[in-house]
Coordinates of C-alpha atoms in Angstrom, one line a residue:
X3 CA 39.7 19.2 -13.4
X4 CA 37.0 20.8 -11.2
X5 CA 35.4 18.7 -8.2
X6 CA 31.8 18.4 -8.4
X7 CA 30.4 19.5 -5.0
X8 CA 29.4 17.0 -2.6
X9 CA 25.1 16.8 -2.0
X10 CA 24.5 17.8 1.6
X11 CA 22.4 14.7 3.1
X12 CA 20.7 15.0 6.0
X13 CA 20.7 12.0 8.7
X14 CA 18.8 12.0 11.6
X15 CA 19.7 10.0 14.5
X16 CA 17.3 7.3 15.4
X17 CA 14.4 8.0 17.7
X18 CA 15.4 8.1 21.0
X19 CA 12.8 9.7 22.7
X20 CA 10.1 7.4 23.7
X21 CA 7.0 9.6 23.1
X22 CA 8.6 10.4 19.5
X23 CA 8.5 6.4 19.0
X24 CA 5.0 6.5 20.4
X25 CA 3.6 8.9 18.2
X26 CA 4.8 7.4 15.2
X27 CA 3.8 3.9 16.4
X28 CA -0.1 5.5 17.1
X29 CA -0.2 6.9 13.2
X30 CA 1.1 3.2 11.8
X31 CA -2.0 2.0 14.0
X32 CA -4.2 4.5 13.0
X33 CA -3.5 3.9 8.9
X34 CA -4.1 0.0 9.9
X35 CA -7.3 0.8 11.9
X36 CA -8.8 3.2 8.6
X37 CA -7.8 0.4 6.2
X38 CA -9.2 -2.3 8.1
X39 CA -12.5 -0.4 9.0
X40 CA -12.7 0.1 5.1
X41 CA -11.5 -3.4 4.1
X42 CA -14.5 -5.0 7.0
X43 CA -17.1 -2.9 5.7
X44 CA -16.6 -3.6 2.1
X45 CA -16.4 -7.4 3.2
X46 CA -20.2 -6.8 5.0
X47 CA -21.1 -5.4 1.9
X48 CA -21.7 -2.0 3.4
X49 CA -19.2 0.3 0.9
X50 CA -17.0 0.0 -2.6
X51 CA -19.1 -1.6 -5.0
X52 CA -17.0 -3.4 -7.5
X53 CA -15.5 -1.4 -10.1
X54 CA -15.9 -2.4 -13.9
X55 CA -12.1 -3.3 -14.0
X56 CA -12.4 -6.2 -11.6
X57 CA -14.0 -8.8 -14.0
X58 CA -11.4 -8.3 -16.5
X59 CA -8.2 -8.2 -14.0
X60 CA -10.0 -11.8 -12.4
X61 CA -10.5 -13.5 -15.8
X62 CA -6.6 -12.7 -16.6
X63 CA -5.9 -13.9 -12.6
X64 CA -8.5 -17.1 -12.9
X65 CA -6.5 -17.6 -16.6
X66 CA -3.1 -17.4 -14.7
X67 CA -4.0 -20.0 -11.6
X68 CA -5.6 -22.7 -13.9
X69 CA -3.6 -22.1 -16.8
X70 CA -0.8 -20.9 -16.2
X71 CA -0.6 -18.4 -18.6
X72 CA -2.7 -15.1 -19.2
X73 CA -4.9 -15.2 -22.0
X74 CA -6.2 -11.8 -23.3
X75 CA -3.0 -9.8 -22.4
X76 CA -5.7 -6.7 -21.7
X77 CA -3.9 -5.8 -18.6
X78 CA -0.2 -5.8 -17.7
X79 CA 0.6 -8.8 -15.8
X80 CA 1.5 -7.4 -12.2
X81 CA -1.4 -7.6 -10.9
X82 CA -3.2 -10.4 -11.9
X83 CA -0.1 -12.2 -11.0
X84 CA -0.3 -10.8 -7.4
X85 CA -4.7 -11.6 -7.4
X86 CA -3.6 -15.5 -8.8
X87 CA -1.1 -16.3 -6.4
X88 CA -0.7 -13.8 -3.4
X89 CA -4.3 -13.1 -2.8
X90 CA -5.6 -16.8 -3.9
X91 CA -8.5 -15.5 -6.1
X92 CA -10.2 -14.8 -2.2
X93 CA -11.5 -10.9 -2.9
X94 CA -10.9 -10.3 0.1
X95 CA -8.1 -11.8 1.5
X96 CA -6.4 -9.8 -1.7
X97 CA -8.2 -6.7 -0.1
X98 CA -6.9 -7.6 3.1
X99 CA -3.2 -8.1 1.4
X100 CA -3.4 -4.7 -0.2
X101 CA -4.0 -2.8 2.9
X102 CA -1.1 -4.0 4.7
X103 CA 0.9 -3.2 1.7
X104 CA -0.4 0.3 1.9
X105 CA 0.4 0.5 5.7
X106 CA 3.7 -1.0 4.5
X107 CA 3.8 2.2 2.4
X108 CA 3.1 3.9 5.3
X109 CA 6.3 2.7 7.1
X110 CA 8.5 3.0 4.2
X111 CA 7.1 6.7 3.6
X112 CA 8.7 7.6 7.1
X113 CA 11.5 6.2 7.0
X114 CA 12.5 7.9 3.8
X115 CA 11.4 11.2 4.8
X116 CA 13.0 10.2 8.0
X117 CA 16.8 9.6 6.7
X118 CA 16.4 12.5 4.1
X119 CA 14.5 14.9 5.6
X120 CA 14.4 14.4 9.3
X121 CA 12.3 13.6 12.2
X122 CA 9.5 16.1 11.6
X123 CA 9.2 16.1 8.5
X124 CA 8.8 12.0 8.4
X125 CA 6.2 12.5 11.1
X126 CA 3.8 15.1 8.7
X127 CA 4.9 12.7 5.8
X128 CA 3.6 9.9 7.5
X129 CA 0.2 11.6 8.6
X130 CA -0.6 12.7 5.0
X131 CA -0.2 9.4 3.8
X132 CA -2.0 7.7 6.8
X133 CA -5.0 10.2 6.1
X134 CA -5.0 9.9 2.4
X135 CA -8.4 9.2 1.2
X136 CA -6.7 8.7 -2.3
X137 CA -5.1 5.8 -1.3
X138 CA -6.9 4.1 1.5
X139 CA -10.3 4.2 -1.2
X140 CA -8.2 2.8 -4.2
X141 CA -6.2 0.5 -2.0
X142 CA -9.7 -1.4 -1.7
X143 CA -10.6 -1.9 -5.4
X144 CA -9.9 -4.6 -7.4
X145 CA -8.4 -3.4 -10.1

């Protein structure tokens, strides 16, 4: 019977040069600086209008806190789930939730490209991501 050959995975070793630690430390910051700046200047009313899926994600939340159950099934229940309970029905604190979830994206970005890929290659994966206007804009809507 034939062996199947084994996949080459590449590990780094951790980060042990202090600058190395810095620099990725100072782009974690810097994705939590651009998505509070966006997440404070949509609370001052300033940017991100509200889109036309909010109303209908908050009745299925407001359904889902009072009632208990969801009542028009017009969305999948992820996320009013996560708007009832994690975010409290408070715009934004949920706002506030979902951009430390995307700078926990951030994180969990570099350390996959990290372990996989290596050190460099986590670094540029985690600047893309930190600078993505994609998600930093979305990551601000409810919806």
């Amino acid at each position: 019977m034939a062996r199947l050959p084994t996949p080459v995975v590449v590990h780094s070793p951790r980060v042990s040069n202090p600058a190395g630690r810095q620099a990725t430390l100072a782009l974690l910051l810097f994705a939590l600086i651009i998505r509070a700046a966006v997440v404070i200047s949509n609370y001052l009313g300033l940017t991100l209008p509200e889109q036309t899926d909010t109303p209908s994600y908050l009745v299925e939340a407001i359904s889902l806190r009072e009632k208990g159950q969801m009542d028009g099934w017009l969305r999948p229940p992820g996320y009013p789930v996560f708007l009832a309970f994690a975010g409290g029905l408070d715009l934004y604190f949920s706002l506030l939730l979902q951009a430390l979830l995307g700078i926990l994206s951030c994180a969990l970005v570099y350390w996959a490209a990290r372990r996989r890929l290596g050190e460099p290659a986590a670094v540029f994966a985690l600047l893309f991501l930190a600078l993505d206007m994609t998600s930093i804009v979305y990551g601000n809507f409810i919806l």
